[in-house]
Every structure is written in C-alpha cells, then in structure tokens.
Coordinates of C-alpha atoms and ligand atoms in Angstrom, one line a residue:
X1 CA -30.0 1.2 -4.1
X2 CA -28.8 -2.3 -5.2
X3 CA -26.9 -4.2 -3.1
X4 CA -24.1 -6.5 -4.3
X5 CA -24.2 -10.0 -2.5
X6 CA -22.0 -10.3 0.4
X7 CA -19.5 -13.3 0.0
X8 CA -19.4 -13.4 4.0
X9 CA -22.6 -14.9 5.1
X10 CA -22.0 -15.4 9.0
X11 CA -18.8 -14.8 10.9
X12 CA -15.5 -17.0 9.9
X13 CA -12.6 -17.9 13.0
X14 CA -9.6 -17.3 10.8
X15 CA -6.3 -19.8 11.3
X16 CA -3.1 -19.8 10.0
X17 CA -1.8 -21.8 7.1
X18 CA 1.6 -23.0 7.6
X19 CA 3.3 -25.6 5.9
X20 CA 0.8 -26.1 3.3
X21 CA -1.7 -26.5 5.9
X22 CA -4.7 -24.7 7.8
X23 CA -3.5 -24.5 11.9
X24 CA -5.3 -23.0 14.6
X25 CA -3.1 -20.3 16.4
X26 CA -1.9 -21.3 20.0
X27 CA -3.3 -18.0 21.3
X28 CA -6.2 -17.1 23.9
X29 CA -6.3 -13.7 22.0
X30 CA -8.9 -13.0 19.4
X31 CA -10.2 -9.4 17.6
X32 CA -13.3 -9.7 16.4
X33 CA -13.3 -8.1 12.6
X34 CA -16.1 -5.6 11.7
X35 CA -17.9 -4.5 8.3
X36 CA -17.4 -0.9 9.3
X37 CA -20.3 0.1 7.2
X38 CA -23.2 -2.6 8.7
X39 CA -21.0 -3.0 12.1
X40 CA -22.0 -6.5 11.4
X41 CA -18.8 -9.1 13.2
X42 CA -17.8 -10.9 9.9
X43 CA -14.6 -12.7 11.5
X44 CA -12.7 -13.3 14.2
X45 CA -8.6 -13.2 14.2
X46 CA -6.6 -14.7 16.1
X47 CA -3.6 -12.4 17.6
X48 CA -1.0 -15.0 16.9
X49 CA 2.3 -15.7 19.4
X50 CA 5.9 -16.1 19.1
X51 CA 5.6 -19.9 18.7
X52 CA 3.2 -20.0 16.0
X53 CA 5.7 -17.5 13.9
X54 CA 8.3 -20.2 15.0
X55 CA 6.7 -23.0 13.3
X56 CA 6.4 -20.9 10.2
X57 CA 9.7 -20.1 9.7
X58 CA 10.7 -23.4 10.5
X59 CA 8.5 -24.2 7.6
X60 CA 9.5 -21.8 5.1
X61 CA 13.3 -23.0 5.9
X62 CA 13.1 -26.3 5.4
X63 CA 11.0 -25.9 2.1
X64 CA 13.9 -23.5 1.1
X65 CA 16.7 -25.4 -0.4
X66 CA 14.3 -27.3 -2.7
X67 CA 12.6 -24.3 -3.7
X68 CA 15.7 -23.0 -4.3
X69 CA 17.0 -25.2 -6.8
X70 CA 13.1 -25.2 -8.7
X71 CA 14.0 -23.6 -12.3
X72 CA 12.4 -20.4 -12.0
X73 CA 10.2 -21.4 -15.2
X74 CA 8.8 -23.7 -13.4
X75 CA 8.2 -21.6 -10.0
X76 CA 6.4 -19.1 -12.4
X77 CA 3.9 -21.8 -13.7
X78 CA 2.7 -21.7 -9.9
X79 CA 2.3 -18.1 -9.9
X80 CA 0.5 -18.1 -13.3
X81 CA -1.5 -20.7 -11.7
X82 CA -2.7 -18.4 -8.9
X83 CA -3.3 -15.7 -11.0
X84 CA -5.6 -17.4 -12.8
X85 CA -7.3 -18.6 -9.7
X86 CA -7.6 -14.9 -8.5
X87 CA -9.1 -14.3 -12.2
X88 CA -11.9 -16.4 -11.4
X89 CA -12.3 -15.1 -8.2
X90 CA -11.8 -11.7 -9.1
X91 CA -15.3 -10.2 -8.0
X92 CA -15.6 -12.7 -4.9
X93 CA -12.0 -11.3 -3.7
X94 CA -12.6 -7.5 -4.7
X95 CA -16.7 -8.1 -2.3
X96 CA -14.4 -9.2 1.1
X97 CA -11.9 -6.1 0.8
X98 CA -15.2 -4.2 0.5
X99 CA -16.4 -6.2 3.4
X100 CA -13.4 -5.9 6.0
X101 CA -12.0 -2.5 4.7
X102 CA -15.1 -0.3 3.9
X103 CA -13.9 1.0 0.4
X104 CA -16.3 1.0 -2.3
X105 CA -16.7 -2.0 -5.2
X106 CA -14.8 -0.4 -8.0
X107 CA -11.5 0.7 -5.3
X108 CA -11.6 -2.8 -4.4
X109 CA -11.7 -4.0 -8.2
X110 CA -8.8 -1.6 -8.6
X111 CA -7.3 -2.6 -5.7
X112 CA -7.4 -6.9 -7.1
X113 CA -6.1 -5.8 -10.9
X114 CA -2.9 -4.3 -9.0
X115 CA -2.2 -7.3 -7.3
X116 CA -2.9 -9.9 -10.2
X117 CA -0.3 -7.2 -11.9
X118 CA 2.5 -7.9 -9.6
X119 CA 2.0 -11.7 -10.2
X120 CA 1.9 -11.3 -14.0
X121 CA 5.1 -8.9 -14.0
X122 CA 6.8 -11.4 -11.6
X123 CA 6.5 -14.3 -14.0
X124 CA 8.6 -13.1 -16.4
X125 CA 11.3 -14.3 -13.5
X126 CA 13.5 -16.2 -16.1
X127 CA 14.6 -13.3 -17.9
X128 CA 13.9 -10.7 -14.7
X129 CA 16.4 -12.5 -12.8
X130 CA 19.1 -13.1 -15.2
X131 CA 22.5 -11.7 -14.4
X132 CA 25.0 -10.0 -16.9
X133 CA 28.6 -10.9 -17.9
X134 CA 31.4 -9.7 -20.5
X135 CA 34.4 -11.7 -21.9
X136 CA 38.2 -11.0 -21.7
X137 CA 38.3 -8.8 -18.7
X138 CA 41.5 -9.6 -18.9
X139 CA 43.6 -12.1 -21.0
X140 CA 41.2 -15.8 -21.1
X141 CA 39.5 -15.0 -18.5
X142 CA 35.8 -13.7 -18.1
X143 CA 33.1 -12.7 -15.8
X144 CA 30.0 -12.5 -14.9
X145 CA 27.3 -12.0 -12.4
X146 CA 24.5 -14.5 -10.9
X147 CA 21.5 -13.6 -9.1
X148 CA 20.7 -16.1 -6.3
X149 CA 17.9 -16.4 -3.5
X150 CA 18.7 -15.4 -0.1
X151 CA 16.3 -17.4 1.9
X152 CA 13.2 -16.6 3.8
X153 CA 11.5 -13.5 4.0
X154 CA 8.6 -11.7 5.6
X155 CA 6.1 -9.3 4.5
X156 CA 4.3 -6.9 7.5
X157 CA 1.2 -5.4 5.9
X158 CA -1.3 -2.2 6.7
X159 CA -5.1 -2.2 6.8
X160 CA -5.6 -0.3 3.4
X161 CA -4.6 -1.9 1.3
X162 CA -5.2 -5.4 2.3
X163 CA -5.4 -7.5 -0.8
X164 CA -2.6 -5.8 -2.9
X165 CA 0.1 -5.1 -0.7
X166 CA 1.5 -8.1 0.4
X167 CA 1.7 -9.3 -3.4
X168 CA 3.6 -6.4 -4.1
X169 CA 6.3 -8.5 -2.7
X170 CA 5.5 -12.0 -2.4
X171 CA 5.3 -13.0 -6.2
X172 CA 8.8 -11.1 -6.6
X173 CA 10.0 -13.2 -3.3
X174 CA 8.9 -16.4 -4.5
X175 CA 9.5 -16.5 -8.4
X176 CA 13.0 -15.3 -7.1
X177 CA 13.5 -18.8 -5.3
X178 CA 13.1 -17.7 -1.6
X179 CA 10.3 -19.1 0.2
X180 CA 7.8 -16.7 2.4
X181 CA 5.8 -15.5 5.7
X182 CA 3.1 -13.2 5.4
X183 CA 1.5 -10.9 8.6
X184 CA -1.8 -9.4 7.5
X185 CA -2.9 -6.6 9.4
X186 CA -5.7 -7.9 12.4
X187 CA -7.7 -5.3 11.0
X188 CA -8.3 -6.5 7.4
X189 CA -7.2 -9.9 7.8
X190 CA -9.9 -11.7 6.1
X191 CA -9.2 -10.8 1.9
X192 CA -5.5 -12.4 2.3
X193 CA -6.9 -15.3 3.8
X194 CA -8.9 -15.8 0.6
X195 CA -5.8 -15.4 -1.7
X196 CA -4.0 -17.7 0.8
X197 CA -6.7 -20.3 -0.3
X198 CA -6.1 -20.0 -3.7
X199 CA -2.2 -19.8 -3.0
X200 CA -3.3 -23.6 -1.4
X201 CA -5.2 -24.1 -4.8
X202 CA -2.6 -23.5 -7.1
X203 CA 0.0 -26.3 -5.3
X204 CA 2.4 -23.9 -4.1
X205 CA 5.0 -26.4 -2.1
X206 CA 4.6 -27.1 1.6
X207 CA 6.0 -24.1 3.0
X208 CA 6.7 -21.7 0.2
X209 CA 3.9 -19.4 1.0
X210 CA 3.1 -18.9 4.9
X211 CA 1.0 -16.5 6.6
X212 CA 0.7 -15.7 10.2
X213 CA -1.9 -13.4 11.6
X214 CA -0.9 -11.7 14.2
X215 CA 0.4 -8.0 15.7
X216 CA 3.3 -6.3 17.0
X217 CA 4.1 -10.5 18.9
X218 CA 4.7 -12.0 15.8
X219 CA 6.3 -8.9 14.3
X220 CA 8.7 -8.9 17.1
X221 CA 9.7 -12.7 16.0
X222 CA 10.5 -11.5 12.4
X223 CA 12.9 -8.9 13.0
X224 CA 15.1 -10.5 15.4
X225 CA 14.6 -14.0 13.7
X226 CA 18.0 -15.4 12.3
X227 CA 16.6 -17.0 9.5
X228 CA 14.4 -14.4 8.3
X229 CA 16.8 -12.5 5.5
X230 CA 14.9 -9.4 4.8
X231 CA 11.4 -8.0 5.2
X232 CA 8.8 -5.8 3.2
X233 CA 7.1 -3.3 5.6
X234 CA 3.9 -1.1 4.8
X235 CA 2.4 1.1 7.3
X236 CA 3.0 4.0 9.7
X237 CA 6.0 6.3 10.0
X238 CA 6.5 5.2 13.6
X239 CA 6.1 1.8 13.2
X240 CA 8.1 1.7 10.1
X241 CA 10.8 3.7 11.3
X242 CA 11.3 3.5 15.0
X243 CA 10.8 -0.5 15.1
X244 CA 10.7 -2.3 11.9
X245 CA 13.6 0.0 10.1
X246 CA 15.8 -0.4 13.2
X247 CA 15.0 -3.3 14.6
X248 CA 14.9 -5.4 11.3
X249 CA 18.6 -3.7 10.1
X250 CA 20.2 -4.1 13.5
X251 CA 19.8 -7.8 13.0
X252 CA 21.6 -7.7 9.6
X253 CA 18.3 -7.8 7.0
X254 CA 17.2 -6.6 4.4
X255 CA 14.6 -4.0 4.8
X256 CA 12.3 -2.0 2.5
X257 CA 9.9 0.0 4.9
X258 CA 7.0 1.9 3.1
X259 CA 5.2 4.1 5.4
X260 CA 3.1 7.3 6.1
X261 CA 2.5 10.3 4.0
X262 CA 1.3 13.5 3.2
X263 CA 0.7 14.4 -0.7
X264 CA 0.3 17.9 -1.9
X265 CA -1.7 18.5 -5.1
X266 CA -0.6 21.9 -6.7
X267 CA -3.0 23.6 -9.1
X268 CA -1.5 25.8 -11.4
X269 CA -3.3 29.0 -12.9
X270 CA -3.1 27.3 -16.2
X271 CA -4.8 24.0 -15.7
X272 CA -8.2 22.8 -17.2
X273 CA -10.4 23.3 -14.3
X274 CA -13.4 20.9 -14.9
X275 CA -10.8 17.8 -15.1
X276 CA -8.6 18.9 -12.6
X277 CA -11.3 19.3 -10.4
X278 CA -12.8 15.9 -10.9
X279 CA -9.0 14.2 -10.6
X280 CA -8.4 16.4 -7.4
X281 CA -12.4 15.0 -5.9
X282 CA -10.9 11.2 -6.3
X283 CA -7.7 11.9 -5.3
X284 CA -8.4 13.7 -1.6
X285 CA -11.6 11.4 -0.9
X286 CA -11.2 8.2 -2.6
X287 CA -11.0 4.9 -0.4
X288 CA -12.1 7.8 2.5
X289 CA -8.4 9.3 2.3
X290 CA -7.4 5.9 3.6
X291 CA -4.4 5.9 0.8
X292 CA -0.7 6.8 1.2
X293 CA -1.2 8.6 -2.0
X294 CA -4.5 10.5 -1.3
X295 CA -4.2 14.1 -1.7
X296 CA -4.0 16.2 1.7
X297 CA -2.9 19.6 1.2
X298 CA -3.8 21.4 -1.9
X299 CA -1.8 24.2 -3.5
X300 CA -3.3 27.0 -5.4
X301 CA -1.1 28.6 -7.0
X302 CA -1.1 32.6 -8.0
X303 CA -2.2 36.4 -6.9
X304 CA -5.7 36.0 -8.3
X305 CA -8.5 35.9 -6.0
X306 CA -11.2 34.8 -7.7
X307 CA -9.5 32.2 -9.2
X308 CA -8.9 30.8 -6.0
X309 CA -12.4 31.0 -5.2
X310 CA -13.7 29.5 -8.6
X311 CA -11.9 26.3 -8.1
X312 CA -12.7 26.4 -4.2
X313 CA -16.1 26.6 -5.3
X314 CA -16.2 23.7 -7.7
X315 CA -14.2 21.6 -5.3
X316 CA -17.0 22.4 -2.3
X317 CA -20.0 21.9 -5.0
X318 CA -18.3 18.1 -6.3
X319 CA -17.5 17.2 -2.7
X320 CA -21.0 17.6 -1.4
X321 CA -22.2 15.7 -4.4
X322 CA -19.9 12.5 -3.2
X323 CA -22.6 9.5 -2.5
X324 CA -21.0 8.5 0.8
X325 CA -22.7 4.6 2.0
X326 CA -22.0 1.1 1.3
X327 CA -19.1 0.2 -0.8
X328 CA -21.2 -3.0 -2.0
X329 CA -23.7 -0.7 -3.8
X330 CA -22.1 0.2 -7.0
X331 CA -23.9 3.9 -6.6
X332 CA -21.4 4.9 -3.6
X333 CA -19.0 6.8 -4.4
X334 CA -17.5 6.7 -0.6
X335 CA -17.7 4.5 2.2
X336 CA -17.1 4.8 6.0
X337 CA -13.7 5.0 7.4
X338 CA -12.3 1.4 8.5
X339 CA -12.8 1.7 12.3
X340 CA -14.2 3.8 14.8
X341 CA -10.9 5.0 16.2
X342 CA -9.8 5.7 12.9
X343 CA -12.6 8.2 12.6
X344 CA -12.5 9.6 16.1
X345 CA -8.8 10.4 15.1
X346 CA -10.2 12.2 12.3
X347 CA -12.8 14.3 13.9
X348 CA -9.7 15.2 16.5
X349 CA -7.6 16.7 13.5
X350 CA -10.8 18.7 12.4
X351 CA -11.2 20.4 15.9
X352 CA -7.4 20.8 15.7
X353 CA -7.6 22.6 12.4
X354 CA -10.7 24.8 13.4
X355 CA -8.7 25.8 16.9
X356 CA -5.7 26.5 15.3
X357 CA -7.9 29.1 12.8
X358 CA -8.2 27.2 9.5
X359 CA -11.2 28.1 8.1
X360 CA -13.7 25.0 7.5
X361 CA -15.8 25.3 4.4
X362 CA -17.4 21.9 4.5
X363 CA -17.8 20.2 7.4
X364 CA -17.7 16.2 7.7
X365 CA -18.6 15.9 11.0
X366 CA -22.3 16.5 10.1
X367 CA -22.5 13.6 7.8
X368 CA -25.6 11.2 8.8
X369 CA -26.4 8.1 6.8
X370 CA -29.7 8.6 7.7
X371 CA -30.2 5.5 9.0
X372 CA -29.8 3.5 6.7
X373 CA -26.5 2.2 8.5
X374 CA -25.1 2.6 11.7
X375 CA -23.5 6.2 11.5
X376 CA -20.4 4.6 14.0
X377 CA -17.8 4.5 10.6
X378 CA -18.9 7.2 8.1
X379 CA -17.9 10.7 8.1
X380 CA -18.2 13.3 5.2
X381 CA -15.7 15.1 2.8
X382 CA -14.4 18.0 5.0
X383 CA -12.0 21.0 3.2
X384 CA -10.6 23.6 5.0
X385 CA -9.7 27.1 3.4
X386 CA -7.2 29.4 4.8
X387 CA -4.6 26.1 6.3
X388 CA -0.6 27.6 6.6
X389 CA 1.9 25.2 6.3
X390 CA 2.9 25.2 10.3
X391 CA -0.4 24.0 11.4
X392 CA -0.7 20.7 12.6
X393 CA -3.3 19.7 9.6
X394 CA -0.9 20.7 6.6
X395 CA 2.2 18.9 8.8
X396 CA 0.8 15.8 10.0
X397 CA -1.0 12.9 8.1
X398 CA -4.9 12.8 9.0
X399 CA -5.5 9.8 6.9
X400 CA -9.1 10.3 6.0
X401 CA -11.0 12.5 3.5
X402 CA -9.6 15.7 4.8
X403 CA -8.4 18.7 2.1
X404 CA -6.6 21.4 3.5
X405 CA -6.0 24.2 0.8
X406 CA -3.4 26.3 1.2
X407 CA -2.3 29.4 -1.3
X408 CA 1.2 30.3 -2.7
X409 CA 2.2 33.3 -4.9
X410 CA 4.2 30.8 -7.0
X411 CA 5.3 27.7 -7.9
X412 CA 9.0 28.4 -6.0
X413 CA 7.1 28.7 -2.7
X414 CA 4.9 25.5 -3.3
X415 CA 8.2 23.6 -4.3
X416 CA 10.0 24.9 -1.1
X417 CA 7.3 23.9 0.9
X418 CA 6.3 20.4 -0.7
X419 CA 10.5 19.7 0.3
X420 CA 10.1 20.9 3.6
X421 CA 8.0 18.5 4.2
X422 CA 9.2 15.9 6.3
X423 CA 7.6 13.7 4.0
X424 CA 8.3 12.7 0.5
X425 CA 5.8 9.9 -1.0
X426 CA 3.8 11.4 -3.5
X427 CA 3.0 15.2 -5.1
X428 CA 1.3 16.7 -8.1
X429 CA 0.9 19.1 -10.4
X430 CA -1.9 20.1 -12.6
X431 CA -0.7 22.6 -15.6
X432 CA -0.4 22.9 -19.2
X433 CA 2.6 24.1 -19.5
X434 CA 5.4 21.6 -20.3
X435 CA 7.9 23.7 -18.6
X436 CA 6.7 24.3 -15.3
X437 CA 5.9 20.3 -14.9
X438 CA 9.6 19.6 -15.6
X439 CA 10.3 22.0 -13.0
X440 CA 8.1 20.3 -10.7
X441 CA 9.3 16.8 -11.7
X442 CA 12.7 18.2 -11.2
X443 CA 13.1 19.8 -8.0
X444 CA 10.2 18.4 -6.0
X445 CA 11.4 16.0 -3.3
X446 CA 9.4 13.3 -3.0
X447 CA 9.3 9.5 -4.6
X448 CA 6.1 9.5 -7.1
X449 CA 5.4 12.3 -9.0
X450 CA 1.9 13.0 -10.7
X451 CA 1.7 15.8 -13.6
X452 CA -2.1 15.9 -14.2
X453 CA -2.3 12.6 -12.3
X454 CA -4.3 13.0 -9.2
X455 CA -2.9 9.5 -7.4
X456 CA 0.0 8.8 -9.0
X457 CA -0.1 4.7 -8.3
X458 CA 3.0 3.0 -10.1
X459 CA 2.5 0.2 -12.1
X460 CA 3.6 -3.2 -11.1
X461 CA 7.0 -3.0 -13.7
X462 CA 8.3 0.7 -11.9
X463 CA 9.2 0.7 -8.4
X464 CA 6.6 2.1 -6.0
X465 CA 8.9 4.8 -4.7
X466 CA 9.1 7.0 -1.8
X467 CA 11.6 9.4 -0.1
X468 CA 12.2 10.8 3.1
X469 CA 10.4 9.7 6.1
X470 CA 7.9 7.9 3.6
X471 CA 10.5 5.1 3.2
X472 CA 13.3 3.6 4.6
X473 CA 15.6 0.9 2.8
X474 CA 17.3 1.1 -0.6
X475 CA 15.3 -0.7 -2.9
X476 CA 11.7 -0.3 -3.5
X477 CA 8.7 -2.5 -4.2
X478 CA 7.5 -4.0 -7.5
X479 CA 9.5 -4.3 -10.7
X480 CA 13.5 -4.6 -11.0
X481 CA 14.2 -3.3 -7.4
X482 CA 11.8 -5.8 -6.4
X483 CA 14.3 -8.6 -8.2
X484 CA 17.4 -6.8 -6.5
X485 CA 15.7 -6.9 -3.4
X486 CA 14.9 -10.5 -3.1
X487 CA 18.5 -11.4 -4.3
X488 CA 21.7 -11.4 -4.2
X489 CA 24.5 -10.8 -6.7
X490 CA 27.6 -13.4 -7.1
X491 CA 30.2 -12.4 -9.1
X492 CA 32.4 -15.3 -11.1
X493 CA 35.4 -14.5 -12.6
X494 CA 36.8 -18.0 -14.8
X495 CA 39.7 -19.0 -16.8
X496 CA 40.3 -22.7 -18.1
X497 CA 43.7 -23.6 -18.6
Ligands
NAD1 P1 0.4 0.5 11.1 O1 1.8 1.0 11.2 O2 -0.5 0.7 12.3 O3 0.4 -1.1 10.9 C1 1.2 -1.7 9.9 C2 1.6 -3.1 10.3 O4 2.5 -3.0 11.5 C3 0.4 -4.0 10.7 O5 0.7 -5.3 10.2 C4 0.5 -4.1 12.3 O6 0.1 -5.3 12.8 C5 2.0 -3.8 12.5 N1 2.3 -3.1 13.8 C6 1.5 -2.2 14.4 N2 2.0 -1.8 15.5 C7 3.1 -2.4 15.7 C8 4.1 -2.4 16.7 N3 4.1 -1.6 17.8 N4 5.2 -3.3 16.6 C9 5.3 -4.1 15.5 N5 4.4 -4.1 14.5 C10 3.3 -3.3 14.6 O7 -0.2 1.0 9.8 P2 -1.8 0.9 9.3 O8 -2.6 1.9 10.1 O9 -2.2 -0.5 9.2 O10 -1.6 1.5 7.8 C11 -1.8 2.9 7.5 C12 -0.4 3.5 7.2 O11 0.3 2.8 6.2 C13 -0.5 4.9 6.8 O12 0.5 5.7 7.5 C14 -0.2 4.9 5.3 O13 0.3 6.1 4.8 C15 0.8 3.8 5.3 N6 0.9 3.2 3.9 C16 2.0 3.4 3.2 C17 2.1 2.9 1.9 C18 3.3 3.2 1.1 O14 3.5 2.6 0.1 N7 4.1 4.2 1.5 C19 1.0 2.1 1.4 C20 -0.1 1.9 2.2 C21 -0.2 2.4 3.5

C-alpha cells in the first residue's frame, strides 16, 4: 500500500467568502467534517444563517450591473484564468474530494477534469451567447434577438459530487454576465472552498463569485429572495421537488432541479460478456454507488438459464475482487461510503431486500477493513438475485453499491418497466445489435441514455439531462441550455426612416 499525501494536515474552520472577501459566519452552529475512511475531523463548517446569505446577495447585486456591462471576452479571460489555476492544482483539488467525500484518487481526478470542462466550454461565451436575427421581416424593417443577464443566481449543491457540480453552473452563470451565490453541501464543504480560493486568485470582481455554507437556513433565504433570479439544484427527490422546485417557482425563478435516481443496466443476450461485465463492475460500485448515474437494477434479458447464471457468476467473481480502502492509495478500487448514516441507510435497504425475499448472493454487510481503518464508513459490493420490480430495492434509490438483478423474457418487458419507473435519469443497454439499441434509445423514458456505456456522464457541451422525477425545470445543466438558462431573450424589431 502507498499512501498519497494528504493535502489536509490538521483540521481547517471554514468561513465564507463574500464580496471578494473571507468572513466568519454569524452562527453558533458548526458540523464537524470527517475523512470517512480514517474518521479523522479534517474541518469544521459553519451552518450559516439568514443574515449571512443576506450580505451575499447584497454583494452579488451590487457587483451586478458592472458585471453586466463587462464584454463577455473579457469575463471569459477570468474564467480561463481559474481554469488554469485549477490546472495547477489539479492533484491538490482531486486529494481534498478524496479527503471529505471518500471516493477513490482516480473518481476524484475524473470528478476535477469535468469541472475544468464546464469552464473551458463556458469560455467560448462570445459566440455561445450570441443571439440570431433575419432582415426584411417585413418591408425596411428587421429583427433580431439578444441574449441578456438576468441577475443573480444561486447554486444548491449535493455531497457527491462536491467539486464538479456547482461548476456545472457557475462558469455558464458568470461568463453570461450574471453574478453568483454558491451553497456547498455541510457535508463536503471543504473541495469548493479550495476552488473558491482560486476563484479569489484569478481576480474575479468583488462579488461576482460568492459562496455561503450553510443548510436548509440559508436555502430557505434563496428561494424566497427577491433578488435571486433563478437557481441550479442538485440532490434528493424530496428536497428537489417538494421545496426547492416549489418553493423556488412560487417566487417567480428560474429553476433547474437535478435530483435522485434509479438507473437500470439491461444486458442483452447478445453482448460481449467480458466487457460488459467490467463496464457493469464500475458502473453499480464506482464512487460506492454514491452517483445519480450508478447502476442499481440490472436487467438480464432472455429465457436462457445458464446464461443468466454465467454473467451472474462473472459479476459475483469481479465484485469480490473490488479492493475496497482508502481512496488516497491509488490500489483501491472503492472507498467507504461518505457518512455513517449513509451506510446505516444502506445496510437498512439490504435487510429490506432479504425480508421481502430477494435472494442475496454477496453480502456487503460482512466487509471488514481489517483494521487497517476504522470499519465505521466501509461496506462491501452487495448483489441480490431473484429482485421483482415491486420490491422496495428495485423502486427506491439505495444510493450505495447495491445491484439488484432482475430477469425479463424480453426487451419489451425491460422497456415497460425501465418507464414505469418513477424515475427517469439514466438507463443502458449492452448489445450488438444496432437495432435493438435504437429501440432502446427510442422508447426508453429517461434523460441520458448509455448503449454499451455503463455511466452514461454527458460532456460539458450536451446538457446533463434527466426526466421524470429525476428533474424538474425546463432547461438542463451544461452546454446551450446552460446559456438559455442563465439568460434571457430580447427581441428588437427596427426600421429607420
Ligand atoms: P440532499 O437533497 O440531501 O441535499 C442537497 C442540498 O440540499 C444540500 O446542499 C443540502 O444542504 C440542501 N438541503 C438538504 N435538506 C434541505 C432542506 N430540508 N431544505 C432545504 N435545503 C436542503 O442530497 P445529497 O444527499 O446531498 O445528494 C445525493 C442526492 O443527489 C441523490 O439523490 C443523488 O441521486 C442526487 N444527485 C443527482 C444528480 C443529478 O444530476 N440528477 C447529481 C448528483 C446527485
């Protein structure tokens, strides 16, 4: 085992940075953040309140108008700028997400190239953010369409993912000409704070970039705040749906709510087992299952028993083969779950699956690090045989390295029931026949489609899509939706007599 250094030596007391400055919060409420694989306290957070959100959006306001008028060329030599920053600091950035979140080195390498991606696609703002026109719609007289800022806006973002996500909106926000607040999550607060050092780095204006930390206080503030335009949600269904979705649209924003999932992985009779296989092992127990596009059910498709039991077999051989430790040693190939309740909830959806008769074939509950870390985090790949769609483990999402396999006679029934799903964010399909994965692509419900893809991630210039009650809004993250979101059009219609 060789350990990568840890960037976070002894704990750090996190503040705000508002205004183009660091500020303590004006809270008596901390949470202590923990390496979930050493249990060591690396940071404490403070749990921000209404007045501190107050002072940002005061912030971002009044560095608005100015922003505003900035030629977009120019607000794109600051993003560049902080790109190249996170360049440098590539593998110190990629160590802390390690550090807070518990995924292994290479995820969290993955995790940093997505986010530099979003700030390289966003500054191409000057000709992203141009508008369109045509002459003579009617005698001397022509029209066209401008794209213009809207203001400030606000970006609420889950534990998971806690480097990436809120740059899936902010460079798109800013290069646009609107000025921004961003609320990590308290859980994985501390790899945003590092970007929002190199956001101070690269001479962002006094109050362009803003982040908060906080929890459901501060979010409270954003959705009802009259300044606040619009805001990017990712996280739960409940949250997303039942507070941010409404709350945030009944006071008149804009809102593009990403939330909870539940990704089938069908497996055709056709497919080339031995890569399948390996894209289905990443897929269901990379980052822990801690992704909104991790694989949870998996469909085996036909009538033939032993095929089922060939690639059940190889699935159950690769999974016990998963080195399961310290994201920080480049040998581990999974790390612990993030917290201690997120495990427990875990465990609870095992014992719900073995009560309501799935069959368990591998067991993560009996996972020991041996030791060598506290076992308080980790748990094991677990895969259950034998799951019907009506039990609580195929319906609900576990999020954690949980594979529930499930059989159909053919692709119709796995179709039918991928779309009854009340969910709709990601599914996949491993064949070789062209036909059947048009089929798939065609009728299957649901906002990113893989065909032998087993995480099917968009790229920073496609929308990351979702349907169902996997997102709420109209326009998605990343690429032109991103523009659309973050503006809006004027239409001039001109004639010079
Ligand atoms: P979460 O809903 O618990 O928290 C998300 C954010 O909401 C955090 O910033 C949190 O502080 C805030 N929040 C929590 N409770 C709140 C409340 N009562 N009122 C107001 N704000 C509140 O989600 P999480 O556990 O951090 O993240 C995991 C979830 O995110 C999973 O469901 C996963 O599928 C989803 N996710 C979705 C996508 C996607 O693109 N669809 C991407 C990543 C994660």
């Amino acid at each position: 085992m060789v350990l990568l250094e840890e960037p976070i030596k002894s704990s750090v007391t996190l503040r705000n940075y508002v205004n183009g400055e660091w500020v303590e919060a004006e809270t008596n409420v901390w949470r202590q953040i923990v390496n979930p694989a050493t249990q060591k306290v690396i940071g404490r957070v403070p749990i921000s309140g209404s007045g501190d959100l107050e002072k940002a959006v005061e912030a971002a306001a009044e560095a608005y108008p100015e922003w505003r008028r900035t030629p977009p060329l120019t607000r794109a030599r600051h993003l560049y700028r902080l790109k190249n920053l996170m360049e440098e600091h590539f593998e110190e950035l990629s160590r802390v997400c390690v550090m807070e979140h518990g995924k292994v080195i290479d995820e969290a390498r993955g995790e940093t190239r997505r986010a530099i991606e979003n700030i390289e696609v966003a500054c191409g703002i000057p000709s992203l953010m141009m508008g369109y026109n045509l002459e003579d719609i009617a005698k001397d007289i022509d029209e066209y369409v401008i794209r213009q800022p809207l203001g400030v806006f606000a970006c609420i973002a889950p534990f998971n993912f806690p480097l990436m996500v809120p740059l899936w909106f902010m460079p798109y926000a800013v290069a646009t000409g609107n000025t921004y607040i961003i609320k990590p999550s308290p859980w994985t607060p501390l790899s945003q704070t590092k970007i929002m050092e190199l956001i101070d780095e690269a001479g962002f204006p006094p109050g362009v970039v803003n982040m908060i930390h906080g929890d459901a206080e501060v979010v409270d503030v954003i959705l009802k705040h009259s300044q606040i335009k619009g805001v990017s949600f990712v996280g739960s269904t409940p949250i997303g749906r039942d507070v941010i979705y409404k709350q945030a649209a009944a006071h008149g924003k804009r809102v593009q709510a990403q939330c909870g999932a539940k990704n089938f992985i069908v497996v055709m009779p056709d497919t080339v087992i031995d890569q399948t296989v390996s894209s289905i092992i990443t897929s269901f127990f990379g980052s822990t299952g801690q992704r909104c596009l991790s694989g949870a059910n998996l469909v085996v498709v036909g009538k033939d028993d032993s095929y089922h039991q060939r690639i059940l077999e190889k699935i159950v051989d690769s999974a016990r083969r998963i080195r399961i430790g310290y994201g920080l040693d480049e040998a581990t190939q999974m790390g612990p779950m993030q917290s201690e309740d997120r495990k427990k909830r875990v465990v609870g959806y095992i014992e719900k699956g073995i009560e309501e008769g799935a069959r368990i074939v591998e067991d993560g509950r009996d996972f020991s690090v041996m030791g060598e870390y506290p076992d308080n985090c980790f748990i094991g790949a677990t895969i259950f045989d034998e799951v019907t769609p009506d039990m609580t483990i195929a319906r609900e999402e576990i999020f954690g390295p949980v594979m529930c396999v499930i059989r159909t006679q053919d692709l119709d029934e796995a179709i039918e029931m991928i779309n009854k799903s009340n969910y709709g964010n990601a599914a996949t399909i491993f064949t070789s026949n062209g036909r059947i994965a048009r089929k798939f692509q065609y009728e299957v419900e649901c906002g990113n489609i893989g065909i032998n893809i087993g995480i099917a991630a968009p790229m920073a210039f496609f929308p990351f899509s979702g349907m169902k009650d996997s997102f709420f809004g109209d326009l998605h993250g990343q690429g032109l939706e991103a523009i659309r979101f973050f503006t809006e059009s004027k239409v001039v219609i001109q004639r010079w007599f």
